[in-house]
XYZ file of C-alpha atoms in Angstrom:
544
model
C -65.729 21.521 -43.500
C -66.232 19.602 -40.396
C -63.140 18.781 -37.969
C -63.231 15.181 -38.148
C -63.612 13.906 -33.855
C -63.953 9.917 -31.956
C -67.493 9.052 -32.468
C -69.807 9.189 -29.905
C -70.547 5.797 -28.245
C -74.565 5.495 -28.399
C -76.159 5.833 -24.822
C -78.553 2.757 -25.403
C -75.718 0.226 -25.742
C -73.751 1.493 -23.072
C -76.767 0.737 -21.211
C -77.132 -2.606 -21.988
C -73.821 -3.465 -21.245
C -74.099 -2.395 -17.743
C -75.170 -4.731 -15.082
C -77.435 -2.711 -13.671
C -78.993 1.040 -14.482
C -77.991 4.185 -13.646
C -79.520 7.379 -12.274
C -78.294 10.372 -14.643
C -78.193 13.451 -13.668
C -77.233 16.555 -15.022
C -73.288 17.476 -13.124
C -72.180 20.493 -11.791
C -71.011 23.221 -13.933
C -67.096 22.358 -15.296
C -67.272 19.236 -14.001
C -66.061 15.586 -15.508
C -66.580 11.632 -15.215
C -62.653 12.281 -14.076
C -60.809 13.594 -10.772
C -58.895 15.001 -13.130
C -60.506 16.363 -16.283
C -58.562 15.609 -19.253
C -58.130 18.526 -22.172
C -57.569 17.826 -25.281
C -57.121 20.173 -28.294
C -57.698 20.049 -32.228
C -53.482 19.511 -32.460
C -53.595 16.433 -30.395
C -55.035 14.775 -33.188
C -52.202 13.963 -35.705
C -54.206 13.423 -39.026
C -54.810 16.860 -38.708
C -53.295 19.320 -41.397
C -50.793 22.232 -40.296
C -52.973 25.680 -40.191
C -50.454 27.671 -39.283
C -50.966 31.063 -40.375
C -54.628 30.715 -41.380
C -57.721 31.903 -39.093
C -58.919 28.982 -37.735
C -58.563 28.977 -34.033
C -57.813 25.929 -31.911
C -60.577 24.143 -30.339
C -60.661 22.585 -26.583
C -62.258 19.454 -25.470
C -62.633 17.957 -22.177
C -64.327 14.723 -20.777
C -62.870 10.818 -20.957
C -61.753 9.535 -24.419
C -65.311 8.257 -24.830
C -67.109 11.175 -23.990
C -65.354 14.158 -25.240
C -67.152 17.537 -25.516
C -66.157 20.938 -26.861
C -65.293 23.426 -23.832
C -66.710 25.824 -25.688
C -69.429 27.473 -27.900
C -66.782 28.126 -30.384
C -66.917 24.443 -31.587
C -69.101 23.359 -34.797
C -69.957 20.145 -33.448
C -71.709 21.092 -30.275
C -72.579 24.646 -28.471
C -72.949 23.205 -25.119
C -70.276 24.403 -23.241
C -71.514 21.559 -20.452
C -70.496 18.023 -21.126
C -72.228 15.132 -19.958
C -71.373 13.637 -16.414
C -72.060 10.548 -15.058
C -73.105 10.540 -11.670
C -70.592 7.521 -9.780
C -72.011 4.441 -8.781
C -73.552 4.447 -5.327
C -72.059 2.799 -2.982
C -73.696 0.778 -0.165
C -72.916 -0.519 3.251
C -70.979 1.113 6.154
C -68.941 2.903 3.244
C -71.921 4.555 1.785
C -71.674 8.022 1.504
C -74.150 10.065 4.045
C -76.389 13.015 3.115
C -74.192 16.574 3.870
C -70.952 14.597 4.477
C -67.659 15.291 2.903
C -67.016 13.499 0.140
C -63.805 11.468 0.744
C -60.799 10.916 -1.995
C -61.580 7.403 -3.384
C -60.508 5.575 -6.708
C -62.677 5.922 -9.332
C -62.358 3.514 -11.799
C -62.583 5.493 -14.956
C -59.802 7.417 -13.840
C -56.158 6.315 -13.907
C -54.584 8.038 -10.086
C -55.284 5.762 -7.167
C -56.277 8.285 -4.021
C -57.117 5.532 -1.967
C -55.660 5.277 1.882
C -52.282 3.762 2.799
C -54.311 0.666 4.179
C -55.458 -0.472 1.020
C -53.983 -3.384 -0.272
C -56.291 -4.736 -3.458
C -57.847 -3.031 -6.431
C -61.517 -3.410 -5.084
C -63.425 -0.615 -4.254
C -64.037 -2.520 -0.796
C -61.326 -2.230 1.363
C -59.969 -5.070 3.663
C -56.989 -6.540 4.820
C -55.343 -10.082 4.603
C -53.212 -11.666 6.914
C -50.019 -13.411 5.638
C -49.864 -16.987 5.180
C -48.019 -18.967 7.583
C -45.046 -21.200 6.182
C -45.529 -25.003 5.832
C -41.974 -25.438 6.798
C -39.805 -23.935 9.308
C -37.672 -21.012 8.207
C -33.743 -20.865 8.884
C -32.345 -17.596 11.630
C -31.325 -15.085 9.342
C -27.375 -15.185 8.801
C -25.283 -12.307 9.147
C -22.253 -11.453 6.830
C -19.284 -11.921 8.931
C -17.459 -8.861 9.587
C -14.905 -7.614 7.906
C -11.693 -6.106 9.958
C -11.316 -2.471 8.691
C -8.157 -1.148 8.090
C -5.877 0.269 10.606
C -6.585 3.858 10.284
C -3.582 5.825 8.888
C -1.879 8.234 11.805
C -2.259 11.763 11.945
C 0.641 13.846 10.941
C 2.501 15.899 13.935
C 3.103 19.438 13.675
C 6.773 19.010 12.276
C 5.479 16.224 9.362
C 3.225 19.179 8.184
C 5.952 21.315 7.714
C 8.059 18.815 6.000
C 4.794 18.311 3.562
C 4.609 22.086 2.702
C 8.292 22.026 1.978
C 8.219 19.071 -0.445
C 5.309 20.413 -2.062
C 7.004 23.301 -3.164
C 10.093 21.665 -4.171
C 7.948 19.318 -6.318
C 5.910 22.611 -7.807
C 9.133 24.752 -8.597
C 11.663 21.835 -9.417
C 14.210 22.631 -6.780
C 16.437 19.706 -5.899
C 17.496 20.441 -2.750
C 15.174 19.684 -0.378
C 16.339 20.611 3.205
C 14.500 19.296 6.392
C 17.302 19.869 9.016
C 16.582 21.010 12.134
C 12.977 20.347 12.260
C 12.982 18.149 15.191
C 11.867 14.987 13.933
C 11.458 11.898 15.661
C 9.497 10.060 13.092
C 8.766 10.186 9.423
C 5.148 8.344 8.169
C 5.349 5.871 5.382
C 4.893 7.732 2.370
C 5.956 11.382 3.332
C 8.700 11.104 1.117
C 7.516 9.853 -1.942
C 6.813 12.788 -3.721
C 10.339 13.740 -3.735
C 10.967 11.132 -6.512
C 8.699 13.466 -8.524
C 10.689 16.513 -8.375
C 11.932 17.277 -11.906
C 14.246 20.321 -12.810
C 13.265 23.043 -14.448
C 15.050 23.163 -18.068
C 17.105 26.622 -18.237
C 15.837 27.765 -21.666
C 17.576 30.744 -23.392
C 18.023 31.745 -27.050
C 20.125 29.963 -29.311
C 20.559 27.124 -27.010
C 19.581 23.626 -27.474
C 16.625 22.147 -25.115
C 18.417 19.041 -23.289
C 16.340 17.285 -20.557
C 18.336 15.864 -18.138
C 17.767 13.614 -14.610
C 17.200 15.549 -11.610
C 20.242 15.477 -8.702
C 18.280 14.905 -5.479
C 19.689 16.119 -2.716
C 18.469 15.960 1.048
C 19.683 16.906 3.899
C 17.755 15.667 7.622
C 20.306 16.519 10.011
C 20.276 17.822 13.625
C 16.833 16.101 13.990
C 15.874 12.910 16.328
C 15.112 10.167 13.779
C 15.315 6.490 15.235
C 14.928 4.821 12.183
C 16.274 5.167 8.387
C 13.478 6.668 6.511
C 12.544 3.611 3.818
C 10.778 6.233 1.090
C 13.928 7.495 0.306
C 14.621 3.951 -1.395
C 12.556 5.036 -4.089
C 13.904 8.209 -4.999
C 16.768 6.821 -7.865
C 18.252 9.514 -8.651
C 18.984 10.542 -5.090
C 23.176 11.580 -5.516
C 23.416 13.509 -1.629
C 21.904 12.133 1.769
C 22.754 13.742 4.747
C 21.340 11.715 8.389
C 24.220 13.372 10.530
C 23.345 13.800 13.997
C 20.361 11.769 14.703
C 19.559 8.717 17.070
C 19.858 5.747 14.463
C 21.029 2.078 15.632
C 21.105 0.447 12.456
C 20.983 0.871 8.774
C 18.669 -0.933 6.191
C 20.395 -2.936 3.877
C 18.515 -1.292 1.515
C 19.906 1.309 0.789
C 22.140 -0.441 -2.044
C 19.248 0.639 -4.345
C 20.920 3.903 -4.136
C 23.070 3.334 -6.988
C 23.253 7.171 -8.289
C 24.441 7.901 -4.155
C 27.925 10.081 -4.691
C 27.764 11.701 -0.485
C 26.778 9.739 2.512
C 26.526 11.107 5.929
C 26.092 8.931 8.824
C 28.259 10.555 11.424
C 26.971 11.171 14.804
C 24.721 8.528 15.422
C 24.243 5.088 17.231
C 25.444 2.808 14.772
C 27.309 -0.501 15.448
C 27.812 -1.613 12.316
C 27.215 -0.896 8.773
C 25.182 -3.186 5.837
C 27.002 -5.163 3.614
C 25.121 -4.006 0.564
C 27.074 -0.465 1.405
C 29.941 -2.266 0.232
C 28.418 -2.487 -3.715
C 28.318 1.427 -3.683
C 31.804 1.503 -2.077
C 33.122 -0.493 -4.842
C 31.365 -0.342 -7.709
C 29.202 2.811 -7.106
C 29.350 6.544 -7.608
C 29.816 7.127 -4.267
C 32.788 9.430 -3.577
C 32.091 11.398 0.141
C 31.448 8.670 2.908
C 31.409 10.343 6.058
C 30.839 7.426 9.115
C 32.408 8.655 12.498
C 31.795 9.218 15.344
C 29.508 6.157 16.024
C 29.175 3.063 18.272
C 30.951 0.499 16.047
C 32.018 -2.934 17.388
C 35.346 -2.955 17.713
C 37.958 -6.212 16.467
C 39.756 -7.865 19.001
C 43.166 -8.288 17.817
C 44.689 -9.465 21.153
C 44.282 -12.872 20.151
C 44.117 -12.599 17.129
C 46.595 -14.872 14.981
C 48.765 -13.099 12.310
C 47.109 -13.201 9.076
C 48.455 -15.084 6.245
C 49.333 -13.062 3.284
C 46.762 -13.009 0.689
C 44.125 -14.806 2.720
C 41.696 -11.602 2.696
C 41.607 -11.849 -1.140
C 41.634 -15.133 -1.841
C 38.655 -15.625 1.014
C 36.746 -12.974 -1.063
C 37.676 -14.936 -4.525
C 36.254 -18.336 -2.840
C 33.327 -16.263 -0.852
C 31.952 -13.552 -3.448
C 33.446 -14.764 -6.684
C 35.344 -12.095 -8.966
C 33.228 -9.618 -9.427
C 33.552 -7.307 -12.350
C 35.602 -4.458 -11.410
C 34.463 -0.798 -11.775
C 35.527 0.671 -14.960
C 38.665 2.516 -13.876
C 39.818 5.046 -15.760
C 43.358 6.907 -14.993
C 42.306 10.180 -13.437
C 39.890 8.082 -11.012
C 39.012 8.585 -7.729
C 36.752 7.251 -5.630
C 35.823 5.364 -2.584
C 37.097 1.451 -1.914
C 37.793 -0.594 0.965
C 40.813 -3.528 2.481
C 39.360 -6.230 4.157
C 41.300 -6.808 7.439
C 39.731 -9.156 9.598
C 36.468 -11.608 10.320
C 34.607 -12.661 12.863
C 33.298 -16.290 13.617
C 29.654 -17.366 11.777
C 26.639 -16.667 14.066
C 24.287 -20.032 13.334
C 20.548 -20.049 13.935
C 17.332 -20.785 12.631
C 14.070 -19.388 12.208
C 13.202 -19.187 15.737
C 16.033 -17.783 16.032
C 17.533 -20.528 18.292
C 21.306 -19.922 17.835
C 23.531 -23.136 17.013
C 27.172 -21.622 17.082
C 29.408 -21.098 20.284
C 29.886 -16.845 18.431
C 26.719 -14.740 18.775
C 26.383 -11.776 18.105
C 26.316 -8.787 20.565
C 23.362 -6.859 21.146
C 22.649 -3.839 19.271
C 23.285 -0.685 20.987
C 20.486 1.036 23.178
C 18.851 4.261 22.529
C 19.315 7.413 24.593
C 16.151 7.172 26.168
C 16.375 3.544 27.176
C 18.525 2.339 30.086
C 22.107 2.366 30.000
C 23.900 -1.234 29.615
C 27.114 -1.907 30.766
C 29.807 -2.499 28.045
C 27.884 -0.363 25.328
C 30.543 1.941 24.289
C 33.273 -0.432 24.103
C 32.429 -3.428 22.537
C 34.847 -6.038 21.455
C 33.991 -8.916 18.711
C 36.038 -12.070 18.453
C 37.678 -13.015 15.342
C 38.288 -16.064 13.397
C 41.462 -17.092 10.822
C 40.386 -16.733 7.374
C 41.667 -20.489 7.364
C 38.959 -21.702 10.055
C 35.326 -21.901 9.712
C 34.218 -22.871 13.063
C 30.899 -24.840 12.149
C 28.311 -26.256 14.811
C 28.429 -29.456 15.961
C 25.282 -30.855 14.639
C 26.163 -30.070 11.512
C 29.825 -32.200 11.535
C 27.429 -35.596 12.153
C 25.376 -37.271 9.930
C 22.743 -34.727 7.836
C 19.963 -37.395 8.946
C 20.022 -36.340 12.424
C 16.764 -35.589 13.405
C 17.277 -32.866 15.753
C 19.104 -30.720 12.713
C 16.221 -29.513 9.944
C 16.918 -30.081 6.508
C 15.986 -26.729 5.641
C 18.696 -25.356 7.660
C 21.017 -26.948 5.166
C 18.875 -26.304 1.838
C 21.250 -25.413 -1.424
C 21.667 -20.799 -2.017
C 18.844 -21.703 -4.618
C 16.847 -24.436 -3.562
C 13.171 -24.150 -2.233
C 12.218 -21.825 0.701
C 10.846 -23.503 3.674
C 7.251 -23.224 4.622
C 7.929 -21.008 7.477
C 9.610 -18.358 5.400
C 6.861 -18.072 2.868
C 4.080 -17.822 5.587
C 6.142 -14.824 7.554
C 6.591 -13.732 3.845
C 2.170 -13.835 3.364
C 2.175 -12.103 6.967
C 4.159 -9.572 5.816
C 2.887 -8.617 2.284
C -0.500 -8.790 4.093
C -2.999 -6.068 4.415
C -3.488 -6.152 8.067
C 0.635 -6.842 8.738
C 0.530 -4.766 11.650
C -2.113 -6.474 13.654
C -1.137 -10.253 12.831
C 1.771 -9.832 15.529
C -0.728 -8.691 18.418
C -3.470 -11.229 17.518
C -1.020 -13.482 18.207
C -0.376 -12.435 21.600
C -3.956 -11.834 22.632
C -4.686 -15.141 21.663
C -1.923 -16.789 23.274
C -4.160 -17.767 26.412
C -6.587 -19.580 24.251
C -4.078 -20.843 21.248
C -0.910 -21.930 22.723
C 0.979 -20.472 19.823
C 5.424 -21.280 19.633
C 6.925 -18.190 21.257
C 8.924 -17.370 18.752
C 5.966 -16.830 16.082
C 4.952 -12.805 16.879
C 8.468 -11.535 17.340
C 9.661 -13.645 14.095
C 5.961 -11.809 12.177
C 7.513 -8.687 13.594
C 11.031 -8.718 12.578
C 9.693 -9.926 9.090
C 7.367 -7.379 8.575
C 9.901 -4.685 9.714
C 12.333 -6.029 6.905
C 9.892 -5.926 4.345
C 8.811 -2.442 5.449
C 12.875 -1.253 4.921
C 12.919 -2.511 1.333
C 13.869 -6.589 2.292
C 16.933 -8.124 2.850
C 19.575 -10.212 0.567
C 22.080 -12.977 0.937
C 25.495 -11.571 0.655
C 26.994 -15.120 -1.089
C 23.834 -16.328 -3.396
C 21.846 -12.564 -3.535
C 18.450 -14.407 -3.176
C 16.012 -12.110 -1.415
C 15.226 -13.919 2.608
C 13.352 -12.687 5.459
C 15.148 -15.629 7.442
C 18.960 -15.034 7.570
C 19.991 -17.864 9.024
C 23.903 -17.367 8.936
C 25.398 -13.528 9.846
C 29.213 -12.447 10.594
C 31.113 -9.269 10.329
C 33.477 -8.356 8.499
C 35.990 -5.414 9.897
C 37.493 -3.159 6.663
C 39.326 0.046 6.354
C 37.503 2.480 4.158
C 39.886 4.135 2.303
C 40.215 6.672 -0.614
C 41.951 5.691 -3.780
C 42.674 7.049 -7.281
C 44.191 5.350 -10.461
C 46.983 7.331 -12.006
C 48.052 6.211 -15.325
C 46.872 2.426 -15.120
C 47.884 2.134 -11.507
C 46.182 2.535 -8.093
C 47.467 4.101 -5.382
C 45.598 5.268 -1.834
C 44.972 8.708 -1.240
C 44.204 8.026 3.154
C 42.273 5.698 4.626
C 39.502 7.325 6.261
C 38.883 6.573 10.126
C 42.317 4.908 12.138
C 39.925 1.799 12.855
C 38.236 -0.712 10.864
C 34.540 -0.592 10.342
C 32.314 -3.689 10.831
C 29.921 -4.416 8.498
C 27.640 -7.142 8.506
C 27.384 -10.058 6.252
C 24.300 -12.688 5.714
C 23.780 -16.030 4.271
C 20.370 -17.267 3.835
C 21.193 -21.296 4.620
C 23.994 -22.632 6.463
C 25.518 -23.275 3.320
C 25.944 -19.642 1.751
C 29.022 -19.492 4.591
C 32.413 -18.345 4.331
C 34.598 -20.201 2.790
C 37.799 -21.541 3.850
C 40.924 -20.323 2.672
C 43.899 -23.094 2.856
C 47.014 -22.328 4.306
C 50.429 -22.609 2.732
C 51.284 -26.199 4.776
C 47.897 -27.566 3.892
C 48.194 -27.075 0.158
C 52.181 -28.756 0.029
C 50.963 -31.601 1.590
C 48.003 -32.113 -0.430
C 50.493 -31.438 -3.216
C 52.692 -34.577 -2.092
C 49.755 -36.761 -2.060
C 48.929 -35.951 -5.325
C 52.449 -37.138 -6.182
């Protein structure tokens, strides 16, 4: 039985579909109407039975679809091993091929690969180039993107931040919850270096017969004998930090955020350059865990008691009742002990606004210098006045009439009321991407944009609050960037226990009072003032 093949296409009709006739000749041995000639076998065909197994052997073909021929003598339809070739249409002109030359690679147009030069641009067999159309109208510049500030690139670790990497990675690989970095000579820490240690988690001590309890890690780290200038903000987020050690270091100030801290039970501040402490200390001192508060030697301002009144009795707690409210007392058990403190004097109220144009006769004194700056005379001995618990000394503008136009409203907007424009922009300057530049693009421009003086250093202090975990009013405890009232208030830090429903104090640590620092966020969330004895009996007769 024959194998069924494509029918032959009759030479005669092929003919007379041409335009004009061609020479045929017979083509070189293995040779094809192709480039490239194509092979076919009996299994390309797919109505084709499976002969697996039998005797039959496969059978080749080569030439175009149209003019297939067996590749060999095996085949039943045809023993010549030859198939037909076309010669290729002759071309004439200056691309006519010459006698002996080389034939060159050029498309053929039965064959489907286009070997044509890189000139080419049409589908002809004559090649030629066109020019481009010109444009009836005229065509816009081309518009670059604008560019895009990149990011400040982060700072390279020094030698001693490396170390204090390796050492946290371990801790954070073998669950050990001491993590010591004393003594490594520090003079800055990078944002972020300390995060991981709010991943440590202990390792559960599992034995035989015991039940498996999981329980919160006790952080404790120590950076002492080092040269840190500023609080380290990542330890904010480690919550279940109980033991914090920054003795003996170069630190002016404290962030008033570290009343996050609420699991802190030892503080170490001692040795330092401190001149006051925050008044968001005071939550851990009273209602806290904190039990081991060690705070001197430092710089703190000093009260001057000279001429200084004598205090009513009572005032202190009845100007914290008027001030602060009554706020829920620590659950006191007898057998107690723990850290409190007496409130002994205040100072006057230090009024400004955002430029941080102050309003009040009191200001503040300067915070103390570093050891590598300059010394300043009257640094180590620094007196603050003080003001009667029955006297709030307020500026003048703000005893006439509210419609002044030299006072702002804002300055005298209610604890809750809206913020002002100016606070939410350093706010947006702050929270921003690129918070560190905004500050010196200020400056550089200041030749061209004749931008208020006050506007970089008020972007800077902003930003630096923000970057120390932000900053609360001590009366209303709305979150500010703009504290626009601060005083001190001086307090004995003291030790106390409760014995059988009572409380008694244990000593009173340090023979001095400490200042720390209160702030409103208007000039309304003030002290307020406590009436003395006279002032209430006569008031009492009128009412009469």
């Amino acid at each position: 039985m024959d194998e069924p093949t494509l029918p032959e296409i009759p030479a005669g009709r092929m003919a007379a579909t041409r335009k004009r006739a061609r020479d045929i000749a017979p083509p070189p041995e293995h040779s094809s109407t192709s480039s490239d000639p194509a092979v076919f076998s009996s299994d390309d065909d797919p109505a084709l039975d499976n002969y697996q197994g039998h005797t039959r052997r496969k059978r080749r073909y080569v030439g175009a679809w149209f003019d297939q021929h067996p590749a060999s003598s095996d085949s039943a339809f045809e023993d010549d091993s030859s198939p037909r070739f076309l010669q290729p249409r002759r071309v004439r002109g200056p691309h006519a091929q010459q006698p002996g030359q080389k034939r060159e690679f050029k498309r053929h147009l039965d064959s489907g690969v286009w070997m044509g030069t890189d000139g080419s641009l049409t589908d002809s067999d004559d090649v030629f180039e066109l020019e481009p159309a010109t444009a009836k109208l005229p065509l816009p510049p081309p518009q670059l993107p604008p560019l895009i500030p990149l990011p400040p690139a982060r700072p390279r670790l020094t030698p001693g931040e490396l170390e204090v990497q390796s050492m946290i990675r371990q801790c954070v690989e073998n669950g050990t919850e001491r993590v010591d970095l004393s003594g490594l000579d520090l003079e800055t820490i990078s944002d972020g270096l300390l995060d991981p240690i709010s991943d440590i988690e202990p390792i559960p001590n599992v034995a035989k017969d015991v039940e498996f309890e999981k329980r919160d890690p006790r952080l404790q780290v120590f950076l002492f004998n080092n040269r840190l200038r500023s609080f380290p903000a990542s330890l904010f987020n480690a919550e279940h930090l109980t033991v914090l050690s920054l003795r003996a270091n170069q630190l002016t100030t404290i962030p008033p955020a570290i009343g996050k801290l609420k699991n802190l039970e030892a503080l170490n501040v001692a040795q330092n350059y401190l001149n006051y402490l925050p008044g968001e200390l005071l939550h851990l001192l009273h209602k806290g865990k904190l039990r081991s508060f060690n705070f001197q030697p430092n710089r703190f301002w000093k009260p001057d008691t000279a001429s200084f009144p004598p205090t009513m009795p009572g005032a202190p707690e009845k100007y914290e009742l008027l001030t602060f409210g009554n706020p829920s007392a620590a659950d006191r058990q007898p057998g107690w002990m723990g850290l409190t403190t007496k409130l002994r004097f205040r100072s006057p109220v230090q009024f400004s606004d955002g430029a941080r144009n102050t309003y009040s006769a009191f200001k503040l004194p300067p915070v103390s210098r570093h050891p590598q700056e300059p010394a300043r005379e009257g640094d180590d001995n620094v007196e603050v006045e003080l003001e009667p618990f029955t006297q709030v000394a307020m500026p003048k503008e703000v005893t006439r009439e509210l419609s002044s136009a030299r006072l702002p409203t804002s300055l005298m907007a209610a604890p809750r009321g809206a913020r002002s424009l100016f606070e939410l922009a350093l706010r947006a300057c702050a929270t921003s991407a690129q918070a560190d530049r905004i500050a010196g693009w200020l400056r550089e421009d200041a030749a061209e944009f004749p931008w208020p003086a006050h506007l970089a250093p008020a972007v800077e202090r902003a930003v630096e609050t923000h970057r120390e975990g932000g900053l609360w009013c001590s009366v209303c405890g709305r979150e500010t960037l703009l504290p626009l009232a601060q005083w001190l208030e001086f307090r004995h830090v003291r030790l106390q226990y409760v014995m059988e429903g009572v409380e008694s104090d244990v000593a009173e640590l340090g023979q001095e009072p400490v200042p720390f620092l209160r702030v409103g966020c208007s000039w309304k969330c003030v002290p307020a003032k406590v009436e003395a004895e006279g002032e209430e009996k006569e008031e009492g007769k009128e009412e009469e």
